[in-house]
mmCIF file of C-alpha atoms in Angstrom:
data_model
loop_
_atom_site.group_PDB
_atom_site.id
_atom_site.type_symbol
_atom_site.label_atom_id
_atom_site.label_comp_id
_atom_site.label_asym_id
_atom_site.label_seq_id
_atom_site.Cartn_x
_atom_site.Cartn_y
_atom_site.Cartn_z
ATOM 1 C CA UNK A 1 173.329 -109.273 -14.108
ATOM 2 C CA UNK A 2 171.121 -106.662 -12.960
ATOM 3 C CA UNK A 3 168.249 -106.126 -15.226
ATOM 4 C CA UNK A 4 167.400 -102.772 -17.176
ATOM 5 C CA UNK A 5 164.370 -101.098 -16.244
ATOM 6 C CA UNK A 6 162.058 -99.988 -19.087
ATOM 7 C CA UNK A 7 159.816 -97.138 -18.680
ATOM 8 C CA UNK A 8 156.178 -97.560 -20.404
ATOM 9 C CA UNK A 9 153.106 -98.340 -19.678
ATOM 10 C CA UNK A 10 152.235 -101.508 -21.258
ATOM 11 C CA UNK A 11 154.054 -104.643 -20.377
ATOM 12 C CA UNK A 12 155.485 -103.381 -17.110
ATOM 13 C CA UNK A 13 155.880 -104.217 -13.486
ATOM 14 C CA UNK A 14 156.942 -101.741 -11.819
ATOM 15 C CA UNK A 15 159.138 -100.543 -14.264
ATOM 16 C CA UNK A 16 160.119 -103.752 -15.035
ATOM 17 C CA UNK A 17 159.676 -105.365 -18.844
ATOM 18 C CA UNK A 18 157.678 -108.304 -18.785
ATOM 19 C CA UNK A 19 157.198 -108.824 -22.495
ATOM 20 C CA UNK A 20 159.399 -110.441 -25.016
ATOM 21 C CA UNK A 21 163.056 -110.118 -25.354
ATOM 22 C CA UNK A 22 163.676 -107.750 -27.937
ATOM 23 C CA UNK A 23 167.389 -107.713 -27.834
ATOM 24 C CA UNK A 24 169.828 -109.302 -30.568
ATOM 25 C CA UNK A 25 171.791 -111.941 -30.919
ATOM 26 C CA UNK A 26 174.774 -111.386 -32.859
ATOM 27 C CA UNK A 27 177.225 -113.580 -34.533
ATOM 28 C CA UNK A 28 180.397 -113.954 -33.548
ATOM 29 C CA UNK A 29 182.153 -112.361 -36.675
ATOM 30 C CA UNK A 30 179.690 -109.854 -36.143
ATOM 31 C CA UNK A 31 180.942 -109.030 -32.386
ATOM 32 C CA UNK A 32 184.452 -109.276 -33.821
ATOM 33 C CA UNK A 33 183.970 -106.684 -36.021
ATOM 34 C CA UNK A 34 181.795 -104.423 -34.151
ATOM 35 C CA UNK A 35 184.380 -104.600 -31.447
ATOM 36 C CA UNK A 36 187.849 -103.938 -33.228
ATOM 37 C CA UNK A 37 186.455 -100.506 -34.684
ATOM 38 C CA UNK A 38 184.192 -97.836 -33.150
ATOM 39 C CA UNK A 39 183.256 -95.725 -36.467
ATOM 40 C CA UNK A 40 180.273 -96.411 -37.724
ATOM 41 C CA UNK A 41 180.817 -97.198 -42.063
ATOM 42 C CA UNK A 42 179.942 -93.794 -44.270
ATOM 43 C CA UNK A 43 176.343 -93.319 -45.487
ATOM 44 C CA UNK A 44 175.769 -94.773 -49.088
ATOM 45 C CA UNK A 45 176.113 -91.999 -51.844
ATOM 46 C CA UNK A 46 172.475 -89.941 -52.224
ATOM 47 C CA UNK A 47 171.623 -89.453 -55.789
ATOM 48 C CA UNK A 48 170.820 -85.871 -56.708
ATOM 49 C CA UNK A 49 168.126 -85.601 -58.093
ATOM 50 C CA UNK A 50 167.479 -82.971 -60.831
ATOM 51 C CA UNK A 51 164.265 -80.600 -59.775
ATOM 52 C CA UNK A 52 161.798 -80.661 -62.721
ATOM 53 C CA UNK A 53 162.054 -78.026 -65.668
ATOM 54 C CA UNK A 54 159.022 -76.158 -64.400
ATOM 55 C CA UNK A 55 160.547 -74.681 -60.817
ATOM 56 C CA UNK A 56 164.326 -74.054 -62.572
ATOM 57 C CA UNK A 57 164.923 -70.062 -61.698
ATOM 58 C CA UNK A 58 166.654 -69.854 -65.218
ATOM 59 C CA UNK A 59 166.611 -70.815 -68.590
ATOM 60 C CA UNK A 60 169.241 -71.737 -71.526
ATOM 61 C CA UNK A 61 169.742 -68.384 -73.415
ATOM 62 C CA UNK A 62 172.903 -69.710 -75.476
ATOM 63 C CA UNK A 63 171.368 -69.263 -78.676
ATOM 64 C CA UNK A 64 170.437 -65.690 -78.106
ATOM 65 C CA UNK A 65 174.212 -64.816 -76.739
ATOM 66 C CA UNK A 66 175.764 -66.584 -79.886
ATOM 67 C CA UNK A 67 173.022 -64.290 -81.966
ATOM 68 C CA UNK A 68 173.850 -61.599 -80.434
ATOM 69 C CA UNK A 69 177.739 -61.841 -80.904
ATOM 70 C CA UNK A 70 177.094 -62.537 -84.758
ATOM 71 C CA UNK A 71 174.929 -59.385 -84.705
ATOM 72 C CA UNK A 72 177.906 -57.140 -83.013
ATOM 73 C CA UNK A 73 180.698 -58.577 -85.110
ATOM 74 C CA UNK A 74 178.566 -58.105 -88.505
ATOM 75 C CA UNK A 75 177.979 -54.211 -87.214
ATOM 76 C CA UNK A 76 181.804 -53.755 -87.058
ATOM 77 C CA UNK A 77 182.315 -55.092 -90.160
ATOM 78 C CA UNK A 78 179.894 -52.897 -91.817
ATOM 79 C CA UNK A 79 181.430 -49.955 -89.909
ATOM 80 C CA UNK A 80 185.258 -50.595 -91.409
ATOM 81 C CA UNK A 81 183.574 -50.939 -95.099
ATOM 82 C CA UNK A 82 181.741 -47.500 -94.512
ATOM 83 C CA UNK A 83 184.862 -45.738 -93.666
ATOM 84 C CA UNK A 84 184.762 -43.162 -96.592
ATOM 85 C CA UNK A 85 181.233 -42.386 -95.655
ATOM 86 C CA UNK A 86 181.828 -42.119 -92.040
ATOM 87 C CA UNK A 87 185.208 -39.686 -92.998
ATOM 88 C CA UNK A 88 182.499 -37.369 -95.390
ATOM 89 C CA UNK A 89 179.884 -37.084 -92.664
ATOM 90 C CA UNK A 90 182.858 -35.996 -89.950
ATOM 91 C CA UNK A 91 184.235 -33.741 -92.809
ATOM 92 C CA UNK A 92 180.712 -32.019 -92.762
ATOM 93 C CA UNK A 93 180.104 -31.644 -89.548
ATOM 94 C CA UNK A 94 183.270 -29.804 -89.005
ATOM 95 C CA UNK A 95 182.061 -27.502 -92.070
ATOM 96 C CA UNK A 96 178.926 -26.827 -90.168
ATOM 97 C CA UNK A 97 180.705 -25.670 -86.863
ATOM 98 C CA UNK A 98 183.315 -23.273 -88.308
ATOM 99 C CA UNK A 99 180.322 -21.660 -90.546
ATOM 100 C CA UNK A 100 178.228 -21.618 -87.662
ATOM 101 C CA UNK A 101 180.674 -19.966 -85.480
ATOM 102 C CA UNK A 102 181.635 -17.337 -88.413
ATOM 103 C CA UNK A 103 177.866 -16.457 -88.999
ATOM 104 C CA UNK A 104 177.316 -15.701 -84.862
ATOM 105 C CA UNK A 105 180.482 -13.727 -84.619
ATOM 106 C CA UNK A 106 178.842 -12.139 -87.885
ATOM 107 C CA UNK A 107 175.481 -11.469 -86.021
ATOM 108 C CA UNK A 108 177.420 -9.893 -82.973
ATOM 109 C CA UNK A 109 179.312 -7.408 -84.956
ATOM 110 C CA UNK A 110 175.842 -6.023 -86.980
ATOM 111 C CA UNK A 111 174.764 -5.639 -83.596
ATOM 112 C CA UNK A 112 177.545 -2.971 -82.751
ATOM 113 C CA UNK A 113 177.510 -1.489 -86.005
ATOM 114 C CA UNK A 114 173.587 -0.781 -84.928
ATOM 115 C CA UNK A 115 174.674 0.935 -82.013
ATOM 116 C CA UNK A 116 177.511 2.350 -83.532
ATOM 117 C CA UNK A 117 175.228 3.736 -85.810
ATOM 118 C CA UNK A 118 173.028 5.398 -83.413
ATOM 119 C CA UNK A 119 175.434 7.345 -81.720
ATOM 120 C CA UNK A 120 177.606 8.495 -84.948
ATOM 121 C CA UNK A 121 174.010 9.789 -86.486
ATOM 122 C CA UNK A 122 173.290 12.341 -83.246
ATOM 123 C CA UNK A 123 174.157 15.707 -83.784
ATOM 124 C CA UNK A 124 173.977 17.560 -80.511
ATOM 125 C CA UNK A 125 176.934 19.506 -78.749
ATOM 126 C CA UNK A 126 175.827 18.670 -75.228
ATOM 127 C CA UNK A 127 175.123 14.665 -76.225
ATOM 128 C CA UNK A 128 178.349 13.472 -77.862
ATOM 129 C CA UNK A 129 179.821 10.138 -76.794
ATOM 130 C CA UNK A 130 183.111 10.463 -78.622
ATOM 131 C CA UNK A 131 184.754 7.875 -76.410
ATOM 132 C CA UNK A 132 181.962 4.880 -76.671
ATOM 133 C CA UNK A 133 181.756 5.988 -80.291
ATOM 134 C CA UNK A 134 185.850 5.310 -80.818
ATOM 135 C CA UNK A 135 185.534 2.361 -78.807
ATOM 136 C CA UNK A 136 183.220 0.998 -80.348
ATOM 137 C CA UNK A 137 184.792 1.842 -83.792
ATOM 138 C CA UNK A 138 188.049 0.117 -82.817
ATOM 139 C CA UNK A 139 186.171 -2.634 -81.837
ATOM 140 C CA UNK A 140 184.082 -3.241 -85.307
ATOM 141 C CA UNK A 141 187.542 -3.129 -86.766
ATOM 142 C CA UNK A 142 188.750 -5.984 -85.280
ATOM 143 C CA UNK A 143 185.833 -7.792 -85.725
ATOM 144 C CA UNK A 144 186.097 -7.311 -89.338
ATOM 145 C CA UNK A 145 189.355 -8.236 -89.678
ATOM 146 C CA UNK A 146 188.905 -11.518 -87.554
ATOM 147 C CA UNK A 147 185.638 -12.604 -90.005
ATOM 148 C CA UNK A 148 188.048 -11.847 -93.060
ATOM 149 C CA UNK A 149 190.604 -14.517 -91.730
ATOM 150 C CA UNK A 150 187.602 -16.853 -90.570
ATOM 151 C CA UNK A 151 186.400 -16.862 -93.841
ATOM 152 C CA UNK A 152 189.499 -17.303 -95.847
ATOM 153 C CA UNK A 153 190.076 -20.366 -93.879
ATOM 154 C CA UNK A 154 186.764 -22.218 -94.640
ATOM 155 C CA UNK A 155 187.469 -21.287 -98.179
ATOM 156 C CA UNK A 156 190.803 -23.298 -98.043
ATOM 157 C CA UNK A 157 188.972 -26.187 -95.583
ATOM 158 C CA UNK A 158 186.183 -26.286 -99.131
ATOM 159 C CA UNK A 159 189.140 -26.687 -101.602
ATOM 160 C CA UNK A 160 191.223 -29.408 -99.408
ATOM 161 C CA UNK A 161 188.155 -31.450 -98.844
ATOM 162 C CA UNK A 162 186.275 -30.780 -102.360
ATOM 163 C CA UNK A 163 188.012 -34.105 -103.698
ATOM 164 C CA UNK A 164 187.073 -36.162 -100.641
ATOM 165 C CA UNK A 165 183.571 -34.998 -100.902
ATOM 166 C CA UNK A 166 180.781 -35.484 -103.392
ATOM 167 C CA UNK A 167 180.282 -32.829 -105.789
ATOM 168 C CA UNK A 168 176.551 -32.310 -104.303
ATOM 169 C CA UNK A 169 177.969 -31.078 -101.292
ATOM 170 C CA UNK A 170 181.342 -29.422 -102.344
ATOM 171 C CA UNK A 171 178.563 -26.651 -103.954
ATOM 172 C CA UNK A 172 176.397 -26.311 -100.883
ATOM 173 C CA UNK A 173 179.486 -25.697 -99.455
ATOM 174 C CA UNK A 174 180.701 -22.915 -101.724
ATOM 175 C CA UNK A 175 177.197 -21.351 -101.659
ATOM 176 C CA UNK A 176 177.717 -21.005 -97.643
ATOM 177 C CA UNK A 177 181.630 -19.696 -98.161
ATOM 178 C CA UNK A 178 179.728 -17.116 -100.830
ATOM 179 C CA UNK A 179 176.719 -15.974 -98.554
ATOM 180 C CA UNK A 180 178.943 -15.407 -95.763
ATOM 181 C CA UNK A 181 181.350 -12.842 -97.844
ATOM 182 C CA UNK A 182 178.717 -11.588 -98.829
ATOM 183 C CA UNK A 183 177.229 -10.520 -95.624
ATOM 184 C CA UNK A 184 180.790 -9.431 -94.628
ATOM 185 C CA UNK A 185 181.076 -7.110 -97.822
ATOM 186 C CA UNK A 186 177.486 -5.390 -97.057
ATOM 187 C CA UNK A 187 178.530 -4.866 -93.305
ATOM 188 C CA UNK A 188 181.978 -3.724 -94.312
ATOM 189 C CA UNK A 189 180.110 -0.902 -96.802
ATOM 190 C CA UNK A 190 177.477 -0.067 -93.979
ATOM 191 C CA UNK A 191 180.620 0.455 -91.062
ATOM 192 C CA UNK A 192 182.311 2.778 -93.730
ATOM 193 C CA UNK A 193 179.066 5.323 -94.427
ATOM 194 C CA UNK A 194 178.738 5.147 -90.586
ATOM 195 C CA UNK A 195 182.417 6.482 -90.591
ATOM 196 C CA UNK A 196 181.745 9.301 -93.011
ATOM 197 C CA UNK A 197 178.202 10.306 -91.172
ATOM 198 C CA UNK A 198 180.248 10.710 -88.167
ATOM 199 C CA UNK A 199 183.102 12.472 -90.209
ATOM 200 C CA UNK A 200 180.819 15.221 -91.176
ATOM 201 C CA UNK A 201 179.170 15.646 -87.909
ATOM 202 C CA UNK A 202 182.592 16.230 -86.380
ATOM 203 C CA UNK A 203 182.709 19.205 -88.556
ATOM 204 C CA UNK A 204 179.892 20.508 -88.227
ATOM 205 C CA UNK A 205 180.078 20.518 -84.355
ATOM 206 C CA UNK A 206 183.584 22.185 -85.014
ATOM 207 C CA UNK A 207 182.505 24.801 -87.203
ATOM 208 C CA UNK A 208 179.354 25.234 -84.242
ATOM 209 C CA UNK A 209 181.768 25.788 -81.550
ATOM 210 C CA UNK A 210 184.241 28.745 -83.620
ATOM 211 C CA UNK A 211 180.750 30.676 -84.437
ATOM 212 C CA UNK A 212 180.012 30.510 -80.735
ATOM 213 C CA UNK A 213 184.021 31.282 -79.253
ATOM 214 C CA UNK A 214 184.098 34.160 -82.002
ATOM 215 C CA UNK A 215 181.113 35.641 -81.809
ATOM 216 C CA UNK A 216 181.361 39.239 -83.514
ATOM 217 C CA UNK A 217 181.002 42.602 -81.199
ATOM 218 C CA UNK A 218 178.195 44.725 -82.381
ATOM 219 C CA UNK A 219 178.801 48.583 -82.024
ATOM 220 C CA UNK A 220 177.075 50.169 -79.454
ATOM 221 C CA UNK A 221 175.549 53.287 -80.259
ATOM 222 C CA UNK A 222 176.515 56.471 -78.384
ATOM 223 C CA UNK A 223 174.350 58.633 -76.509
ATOM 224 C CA UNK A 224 173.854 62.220 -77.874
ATOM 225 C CA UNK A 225 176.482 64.939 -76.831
ATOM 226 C CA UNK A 226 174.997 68.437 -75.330
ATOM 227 C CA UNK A 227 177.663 69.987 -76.689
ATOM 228 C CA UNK A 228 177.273 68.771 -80.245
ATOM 229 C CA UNK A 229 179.348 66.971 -82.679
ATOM 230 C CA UNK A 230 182.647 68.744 -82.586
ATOM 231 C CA UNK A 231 181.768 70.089 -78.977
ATOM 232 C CA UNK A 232 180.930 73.764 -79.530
ATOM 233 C CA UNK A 233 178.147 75.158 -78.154
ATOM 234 C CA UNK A 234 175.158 76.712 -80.741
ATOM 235 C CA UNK A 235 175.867 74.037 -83.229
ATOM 236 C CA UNK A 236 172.983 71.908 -81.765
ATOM 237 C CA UNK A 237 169.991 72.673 -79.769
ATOM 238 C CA UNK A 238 170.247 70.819 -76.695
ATOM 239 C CA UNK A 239 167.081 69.420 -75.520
ATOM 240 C CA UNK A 240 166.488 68.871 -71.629
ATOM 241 C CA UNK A 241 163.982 66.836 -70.181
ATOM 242 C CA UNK A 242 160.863 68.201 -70.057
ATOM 243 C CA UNK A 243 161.838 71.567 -72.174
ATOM 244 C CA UNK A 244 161.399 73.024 -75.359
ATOM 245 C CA UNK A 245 164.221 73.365 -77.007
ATOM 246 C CA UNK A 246 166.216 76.654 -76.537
ATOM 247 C CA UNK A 247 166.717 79.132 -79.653
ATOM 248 C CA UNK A 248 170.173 79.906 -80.531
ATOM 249 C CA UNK A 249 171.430 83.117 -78.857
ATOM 250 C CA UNK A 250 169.333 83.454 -76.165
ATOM 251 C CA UNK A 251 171.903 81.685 -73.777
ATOM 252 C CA UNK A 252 172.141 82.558 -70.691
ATOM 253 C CA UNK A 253 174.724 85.128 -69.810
ATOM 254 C CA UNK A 254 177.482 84.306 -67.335
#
């Protein structure tokens, strides 16, 4: 057997080991068993062991979940016993946006009647929008007629909802339906004096234009005859320029 060499420093010849035999002796069931199988036996099971509380990177927040949930589902209950009240408030909301649209569309239609106004109250020949003016005119109409429909139907909207409502706000709610016809009425009166201003300017322009197409023919007077009135001589003293007059019968003779 040719002996192993053993690199080191201490204990060595040469690279020969001089020491103690280190090397051991097994049994023979040992061999036996070491020599009928080559894999090694598995690594005993490593207990895990749970880091302490103080470097954990999150913390039990059960509880506050569970509160949470009990929180949520309480809400919903109190929102499906607070039906009627939820039904009133959407009720009035929808109340305020059709009486907010009717009192803009309101707002936009005094605005034309303003202009309107201005150009029915101007009285010149030469300055006359007649077209803008009927436009205009045709347009108010409309208008009018739209905020009279408008209105009736937030009247009806009042009297199908009064029962659902409380009585507190079924009379704000009339009070709003009764400003708003009223605001309608005054414009309505205001858009009909506008009509009769412009009426009577029509015919006054009219009447302005016949005096000036027919305007009468003064008579021109006529210049003085030499011969007279009926054209015979001696019945009137004609006069030249730069003359005294000439005394009857002293014409000259021909």
């Amino acid at each position: 057997m040719i002996p192993r060499k053993r690199y080191g420093t201490k204990n060595t010849d040469q690279g020969v080991y001089l020491g103690l035999s280190k090397t051991q002796v097994l049994s023979p069931a040992t061999a036996g068993s070491s020599s009928s199988s080559d894999i090694a036996p598995p690594p005993p099971p490593v207990a895990l062991v749970p880091p302490p509380p103080d470097t954990m990177s999150c913390r039990d927040r059960t509880q506050e979940f569970l509160s949470a949930c009990k929180f949520l589902q309480s809400r919903q209950n109190g929102i499906q016993t607070n039906k009627p009240a939820l039904r009133a408030v959407r009720q009035r909301s929808e109340f305020s946006l059709m009486a907010k649209r009717i009192g803009k569309d309101l707002s936009n239609t005094f605005a034309k009647l303003e202009k309107l106004t201005i150009l029915a109250k101007r009285k010149s020949l030469f300055d006359d929008k007649a077209v803008e003016i009927e436009e205009l005119t045709y347009i108010i109409k409309q208008d009018i007629n739209s905020l009279n429909k408008q209105i009736a139907q937030l009247q009806d909207f009042v009297r199908a909802k009064g029962s659902q409502s409380g009585r507190h706000l079924q009379t704000h709610s009339n009070t709003i339906v009764v400003s708003l016809q009223s605001k309608l009425a005054s414009m309505s009166n205001d858009f009909k004096s506008v009509l009769e201003v412009r009426t009577e300017n029509l015919k006054q322009q009219r009447s302005r234009r016949e005096q000036f197409s027919r305007a009468p023919v003064s008579a021109l007077p006529l210049a003085p005859n030499h011969l007279g009135k009926s054209g015979h001589p001696g019945e009137e003293v004609p006069r030249f320029w730069g003359q005294s007059p000439v005394p009857p019968g002293t014409w000259p003779s021909t």
